Amino acid sequence: MKLLIKNGRVICPVQNIDDKKDVIVEDGIIKDIVTGTVNEKDFDKVIDAGGMVVAPGLVDMHVHLREPGHEGAETIATGTLAGASGGYTTLACMPNTHPVNDNPYVTAYIKTKAKEEGVIKVYPIGSITVGQAGEQLAEIGEMLKAGIVAVSDDGSCVMNSYVMRKAMDYCKQFNIPVIDHCEDTNLKGEGVMNEGYYSMKLGLRGVPAVSEEIMVSRDIALSDHTGCKTHIAHVSCAGSVRVISDAKQAGIPVTAEVTPHHLFLTEEAVTTYDPNTKVNPPLRTEKDIKALKQGLKNGTIDCIATDHAPHSMEKKDIEFQLSKSGMIGLETALSLCLKLVHDNDINLPTLIKLMSTNPAKILGVKGGSLKKGEPADIVIFDLNEEWTYSDDKIISKSKNTPFKGQKMRGKVKHTICDGKIVWQS
Ligand code: DOR
Ligand code: ZN
């Protein structure tokens, strides 16, 4: 099968390409990137990408696919299709399933399901501790053999520093990153939103930013001590950005991610009492957003990850305090983040790096590159097309997002995974 993608603005951060070119795909692999005349007759399929951007397929290193156990909210089939519609070709899924992915059997199950029913690539993340209870280390070595690419207790924090140290000792040997959900549970208490003016005004319990900063600092110290690669999940506040920046300058092997919702929504969104604005960590302040954007610009924050967290209506569409934390994000991430480009905060190749090249590198998986010989994982999008995200457009099995009704600028046209068109709009 030979595919030609012609006339697009081809961006490849790995090769420093940002130019009008043609991409040639053969048998699922990038064959060449050329300028000039190509005979269309030599191809089985031709996509005219005139006026579009052609980039490496997006890589999301933090999603919840809910399978096994919570298939009512999402499955590997629906979650990967939602990802494809958002321009993603690779997802790494968190272990807070039911049962928890804390053993090689669950890892193997996810891998098999993804192969049979997924439309894009799925890499499982194993848990750090048994049942994500924070006490006893999970079978990390066995899960690694079964196919995990990292470990995380995402959704809960490993409060016991000794346990975290041991996890890092192991993962250093295995050369995989530990992905940290940083949140001191004692400082968080019963908090449901950011602690500050609005939590007081709304009469809701607050989660202070320091509950995150303290654990970021601890895990950086442990990373320094053990030499283990440590990735800070969903950074939400200015203080975390500051300590991560210091750690990087000291040469500590730490990386970090930010979500689109922490970049584009403040705690003020909670004044609607819309449970879709309840996320963990909570939406913070303008000052925090400024620091997060600065972190993206200067390389302190390495990537953008969605923390796509589907929840069924029964668990989400209830009183704010009782509602589960999390929002879906795969379908809106690119359009939302293109605002950073339209506002001249960062340039387009940098955004592609943040949403594709860098997360692939952190996980040590293929992707994020249009180099010859690499898998043909490609997204083609219109930088400027306007559209409105609405309930009837949602692909994910769950509809929990506060972005419904929002006008977006930038739209995915084609998503290609291993040379196969898996999404077309
Ligand atoms: O808001 C969140 N939802 N944050 C997390 O860390 C977990 C996630 C979930 O699994 O729903
Ligand atoms: Zn998460």
XYZ file of C-alpha atoms and ligand atoms in Angstrom:
437
model
C 0.000 0.000 0.000
C 1.482 3.320 -1.121
C 0.117 6.581 0.237
C 1.065 10.097 -0.850
C 0.319 13.122 1.342
C 0.987 16.085 -0.885
C 1.277 19.857 -0.583
C 1.089 20.054 3.205
C 3.111 22.142 5.633
C 5.205 19.279 6.942
C 6.522 19.625 10.474
C 9.001 17.212 12.007
C 10.688 18.463 15.175
C 13.220 15.618 15.066
C 14.533 16.634 11.630
C 13.896 20.353 12.070
C 11.521 20.361 9.109
C 8.842 23.041 8.744
C 8.265 23.347 5.023
C 5.882 22.623 2.181
C 6.661 19.025 1.223
C 5.190 15.679 0.186
C 5.248 12.661 2.476
C 5.523 9.205 0.951
C 4.260 6.247 2.989
C 4.806 2.649 2.010
C 3.554 -0.398 3.900
C 2.960 1.567 7.075
C 6.395 3.177 7.139
C 7.611 6.689 6.237
C 9.429 6.103 2.973
C 10.528 9.647 2.204
C 9.800 13.338 2.516
C 10.316 15.092 -0.800
C 9.952 18.431 -2.523
C 9.063 18.675 -6.197
C 7.301 16.419 -8.634
C 5.958 13.041 -7.633
C 3.898 10.906 -10.014
C 0.528 10.405 -8.320
C -0.148 7.388 -10.506
C 2.448 5.457 -8.517
C 0.248 5.588 -5.415
C -2.767 3.639 -4.169
C -4.062 6.716 -2.339
C -3.331 10.435 -2.478
C -4.328 12.946 0.208
C -4.138 16.572 -0.829
C -3.021 18.359 2.330
C -2.848 21.800 0.675
C -3.342 24.460 3.357
C -3.014 21.819 6.102
C -0.348 20.889 8.607
C 1.178 17.402 8.362
C 2.885 16.351 11.597
C 3.816 13.256 13.607
C 0.719 11.733 15.219
C 0.128 13.018 18.724
C 1.258 10.987 21.735
C -0.665 11.198 25.003
C 1.284 9.767 27.899
C -1.564 10.121 30.397
C -5.041 8.766 29.697
C -7.591 6.626 31.521
C -9.189 4.072 29.212
C -11.190 2.477 32.059
C -10.883 -1.053 30.707
C -10.962 -3.494 32.457
C -13.680 -2.740 34.970
C -15.331 0.545 34.099
C -16.425 -0.155 30.539
C -19.581 1.893 31.131
C -17.411 5.032 31.125
C -14.933 4.120 28.372
C -13.432 1.121 26.620
C -10.186 0.656 24.767
C -12.232 0.742 21.539
C -14.054 4.028 22.314
C -11.088 5.701 23.997
C -8.710 4.989 21.125
C -11.308 6.207 18.610
C -11.713 9.415 20.645
C -7.918 9.702 20.545
C -7.774 9.178 16.787
C -10.398 11.896 16.301
C -8.174 14.248 18.284
C -5.094 13.483 16.185
C -3.502 10.951 18.547
C -1.780 7.811 17.307
C -0.351 6.664 20.648
C -1.788 6.589 24.160
C -0.324 5.417 27.449
C -3.046 4.299 29.848
C -3.035 4.620 33.607
C -3.413 1.576 35.864
C -6.408 2.688 37.975
C -8.678 0.143 36.331
C -10.655 -2.592 38.070
C -8.741 -4.749 38.768
C -5.773 -2.399 39.024
C -2.989 -3.024 36.505
C -0.595 -4.182 39.208
C 0.286 -7.569 37.698
C 1.334 -9.013 34.314
C -2.077 -10.601 33.666
C -3.884 -7.265 33.596
C -1.068 -5.771 31.511
C -1.393 -8.626 29.011
C -5.176 -8.229 28.946
C -4.898 -4.527 28.069
C -2.302 -5.262 25.386
C -4.468 -7.958 23.804
C -7.623 -5.836 23.900
C -5.749 -2.894 22.399
C -4.441 -5.053 19.592
C -7.876 -6.494 18.848
C -10.114 -3.470 19.376
C -7.954 -0.352 19.547
C -7.635 1.860 16.494
C -4.341 3.420 17.595
C -1.393 2.295 19.727
C -1.813 1.719 23.452
C 0.983 1.315 25.984
C -0.049 0.251 29.495
C 1.388 1.911 32.586
C 1.643 -0.417 35.577
C 0.919 0.612 39.143
C 3.695 1.345 41.614
C 1.982 -0.430 44.471
C -0.398 -3.356 44.854
C -3.946 -2.100 44.334
C -2.513 1.433 44.238
C -2.768 1.264 48.015
C 0.656 2.850 48.502
C 2.010 0.085 50.731
C 3.535 -2.868 48.931
C 5.405 -2.688 45.609
C 3.600 -4.198 42.622
C 5.205 -6.834 40.379
C 7.075 -4.202 38.376
C 9.591 -6.566 36.751
C 6.888 -9.021 35.677
C 4.689 -6.230 34.317
C 7.649 -4.898 32.383
C 8.044 -8.275 30.687
C 4.323 -8.135 29.837
C 4.659 -4.716 28.216
C 4.338 -1.749 30.588
C 6.389 1.338 29.719
C 6.286 3.152 33.066
C 4.743 2.890 36.526
C 2.384 5.247 38.332
C -0.180 5.220 41.118
C -1.960 8.060 39.296
C -5.145 9.075 41.044
C -3.472 8.526 44.398
C -0.196 9.648 45.850
C 2.406 7.238 47.228
C 2.625 8.903 50.631
C 5.179 6.516 52.107
C 8.592 7.900 51.098
C 10.296 4.571 51.779
C 7.963 2.792 49.346
C 8.564 5.472 46.713
C 12.303 5.195 47.213
C 12.136 1.420 46.708
C 10.025 1.885 43.547
C 12.629 4.270 42.199
C 15.468 1.890 43.084
C 13.767 -0.800 40.983
C 12.759 1.456 38.104
C 16.276 2.838 37.880
C 17.457 -0.750 37.259
C 14.709 -1.297 34.682
C 15.360 2.122 33.113
C 11.687 3.115 33.077
C 10.206 6.333 34.479
C 8.138 6.592 37.621
C 5.178 8.890 36.921
C 4.226 10.731 40.069
C 0.787 11.874 41.171
C 1.961 14.554 43.578
C -0.502 15.388 46.296
C 0.026 15.237 50.031
C -3.200 13.560 51.065
C -3.088 15.012 54.588
C -2.767 18.550 53.291
C -5.457 17.872 50.717
C -7.888 16.583 53.334
C -11.468 16.762 52.098
C -10.630 19.467 49.536
C -12.513 19.508 46.237
C -11.188 22.670 44.544
C -8.230 25.034 44.765
C -7.834 26.586 48.216
C -8.219 30.344 47.921
C -10.677 33.171 47.448
C -13.168 31.128 45.432
C -13.221 28.098 47.735
C -14.038 30.466 50.563
C -16.688 32.282 48.526
C -18.323 29.050 47.347
C -18.091 27.350 50.726
C -16.165 24.414 49.295
C -13.178 22.759 50.982
C -9.871 23.773 49.393
C -6.778 21.882 48.209
C -3.749 24.125 48.785
C -1.127 24.321 46.029
C 1.493 23.446 48.631
C 0.041 19.912 48.849
C 1.390 19.400 45.337
C 4.644 21.343 45.739
C 5.685 19.308 48.777
C 5.391 15.986 46.940
C 7.046 17.343 43.790
C 9.960 18.414 45.995
C 10.110 15.039 47.747
C 10.045 13.064 44.527
C 12.735 15.244 42.998
C 14.875 14.612 46.071
C 14.267 10.857 45.710
C 15.013 11.029 41.997
C 18.304 12.735 42.818
C 19.054 10.117 45.455
C 18.195 7.069 43.346
C 19.037 8.364 39.856
C 15.623 7.152 38.678
C 13.859 8.986 35.853
C 10.907 10.741 37.453
C 8.019 12.279 35.572
C 5.684 14.686 37.355
C 2.092 14.201 36.177
C -0.388 17.060 35.704
C 1.627 19.952 37.149
C -0.883 22.571 38.237
C 0.868 25.331 40.127
C 3.650 27.901 39.986
C 5.546 26.457 42.964
C 5.902 23.074 41.240
C 7.236 24.733 38.084
C 9.845 26.520 40.200
C 11.145 23.368 41.905
C 11.160 21.398 38.642
C 13.152 24.177 36.988
C 15.708 24.141 39.822
C 15.937 20.333 39.644
C 16.584 20.405 35.906
C 19.322 22.948 36.381
C 20.893 20.635 38.945
C 20.846 17.798 36.388
C 18.255 15.658 38.193
C 16.474 13.345 35.700
C 13.024 14.880 36.099
C 10.436 15.602 33.406
C 6.952 17.075 33.675
C 3.609 17.404 31.955
C 0.717 19.872 32.018
C -2.879 19.288 30.919
C -4.857 21.544 28.572
C -7.427 22.167 31.327
C -4.807 23.461 33.741
C -3.571 25.771 30.973
C -6.912 27.171 29.881
C -9.232 27.157 32.905
C -8.890 28.828 36.281
C -10.605 28.025 39.573
C -13.166 30.664 38.581
C -14.760 28.017 36.328
C -15.900 26.235 39.503
C -18.238 29.128 40.375
C -20.778 27.468 38.048
C -20.715 24.432 40.377
C -20.430 22.392 37.159
C -19.000 19.035 38.304
C -17.157 18.873 34.963
C -14.803 21.508 36.361
C -13.839 19.199 39.235
C -10.431 17.703 38.511
C -7.537 16.382 40.489
C -5.293 18.369 40.916
C -7.817 21.220 40.908
C -7.961 24.145 38.498
C -5.754 26.884 39.928
C -5.210 30.641 39.377
C -4.121 33.055 36.619
C -0.733 33.307 38.309
C -0.306 29.533 38.085
C -1.327 29.493 34.414
C 1.264 32.169 33.682
C 3.964 30.022 35.302
C 2.794 26.881 33.462
C 2.962 28.679 30.097
C 6.370 30.073 30.969
C 7.426 26.515 31.868
C 6.326 25.282 28.449
C 8.233 28.094 26.760
C 11.510 27.586 28.586
C 11.489 23.782 28.608
C 10.799 23.267 32.325
C 7.611 21.446 31.321
C 8.358 18.815 28.694
C 4.983 17.872 27.369
C 1.221 18.294 27.258
C -0.868 15.291 28.355
C -4.657 15.224 28.586
C -5.346 13.156 31.726
C -8.431 12.060 29.724
C -10.632 10.868 32.591
C -14.041 9.601 31.457
C -16.752 9.165 34.086
C -20.333 8.006 33.659
C -23.227 10.450 34.226
C -24.183 8.664 37.464
C -20.758 9.369 38.954
C -20.295 12.818 37.458
C -23.599 14.609 37.064
C -24.258 14.921 40.782
C -23.546 17.349 43.612
C -20.084 18.934 43.157
C -18.596 17.558 46.392
C -19.664 13.978 45.638
C -18.807 13.997 41.945
C -15.727 12.098 40.706
C -12.712 14.151 39.622
C -11.703 14.313 36.001
C -12.713 15.386 32.524
C -12.334 13.894 29.068
C -9.694 15.589 26.921
C -8.535 13.641 23.875
C -10.900 15.280 21.389
C -10.199 18.885 22.332
C -6.511 18.935 23.320
C -5.018 19.920 19.974
C -7.620 22.587 19.190
C -7.322 24.060 22.689
C -3.525 24.027 22.652
C -3.339 25.608 19.202
C -4.433 28.739 21.058
C -0.877 28.866 22.408
C 0.303 29.122 18.793
C -2.393 31.591 17.698
C -1.553 33.768 20.725
C 2.182 33.591 19.877
C 3.057 31.964 23.198
C 4.926 29.176 21.375
C 5.458 28.274 17.717
C 3.846 25.331 15.956
C 6.922 23.041 15.812
C 7.313 23.524 19.573
C 3.682 22.533 20.139
C 4.201 19.377 18.055
C 7.265 18.604 20.122
C 5.253 19.031 23.346
C 2.350 16.881 22.156
C 4.221 14.200 20.235
C 8.016 14.031 20.145
C 8.721 14.686 23.813
C 6.150 12.336 25.374
C 7.315 9.518 23.055
C 10.861 10.153 24.184
C 9.962 10.204 27.892
C 8.209 6.838 27.558
C 10.908 5.419 25.291
C 8.378 4.421 22.635
C 8.205 4.944 18.865
C 6.437 8.057 17.629
C 6.903 11.790 17.378
C 9.002 11.637 14.228
C 8.532 11.624 10.459
C 12.017 10.288 9.814
C 12.492 7.779 7.022
C 11.925 4.256 8.320
C 9.724 5.341 11.253
C 6.123 4.084 11.569
C 3.774 6.250 9.504
C 1.924 7.791 12.473
C 0.674 11.102 11.133
C -1.863 13.813 11.918
C -3.156 16.202 9.266
C -4.960 19.265 10.586
C -6.318 22.620 9.580
C -4.718 25.286 11.718
C -7.601 27.728 11.417
C -10.877 25.917 10.805
C -13.444 26.928 13.384
C -15.882 24.493 14.940
C -17.941 24.154 18.075
C -17.536 21.184 20.372
C -20.948 19.847 21.374
C -22.581 16.847 23.015
C -23.545 15.195 19.733
C -19.956 15.422 18.471
C -18.392 13.592 21.429
C -16.787 10.287 20.462
C -15.791 9.193 23.952
C -18.301 7.040 25.795
C -18.450 9.686 28.541
C -19.416 13.300 28.031
C -17.822 14.903 31.094
C -16.209 18.056 29.783
C -16.718 21.736 30.578
C -15.665 22.621 27.010
C -19.053 21.788 25.474
C -20.345 24.751 23.481
C -16.868 26.218 23.188
C -15.738 27.545 19.835
C -12.473 25.925 18.765
C -9.934 27.034 16.165
C -8.003 24.241 14.431
C -9.409 20.879 13.363
C -8.054 17.391 12.790
C -8.730 16.193 9.228
C -6.939 12.848 9.046
C -5.236 10.613 11.559
C -2.990 7.914 10.146
C -1.592 5.092 12.256
C 0.964 2.681 10.786
C 0.015 4.022 7.358
C -3.694 3.315 7.851
C -6.289 6.101 7.911
C -7.969 5.663 11.303
C -9.846 8.967 11.368
C -11.137 11.291 8.701
C -13.431 14.290 9.099
O -9.036 14.270 37.819
C -8.483 13.187 37.846
N -9.095 12.062 37.436
N -7.225 13.095 38.328
C -6.614 11.931 38.534
O -5.495 11.952 38.968
C -7.325 10.658 38.264
C -8.378 10.847 37.273
C -9.327 9.681 37.183
O -8.880 8.536 37.132
O -10.537 9.921 37.084
Zn -4.764 10.765 35.560
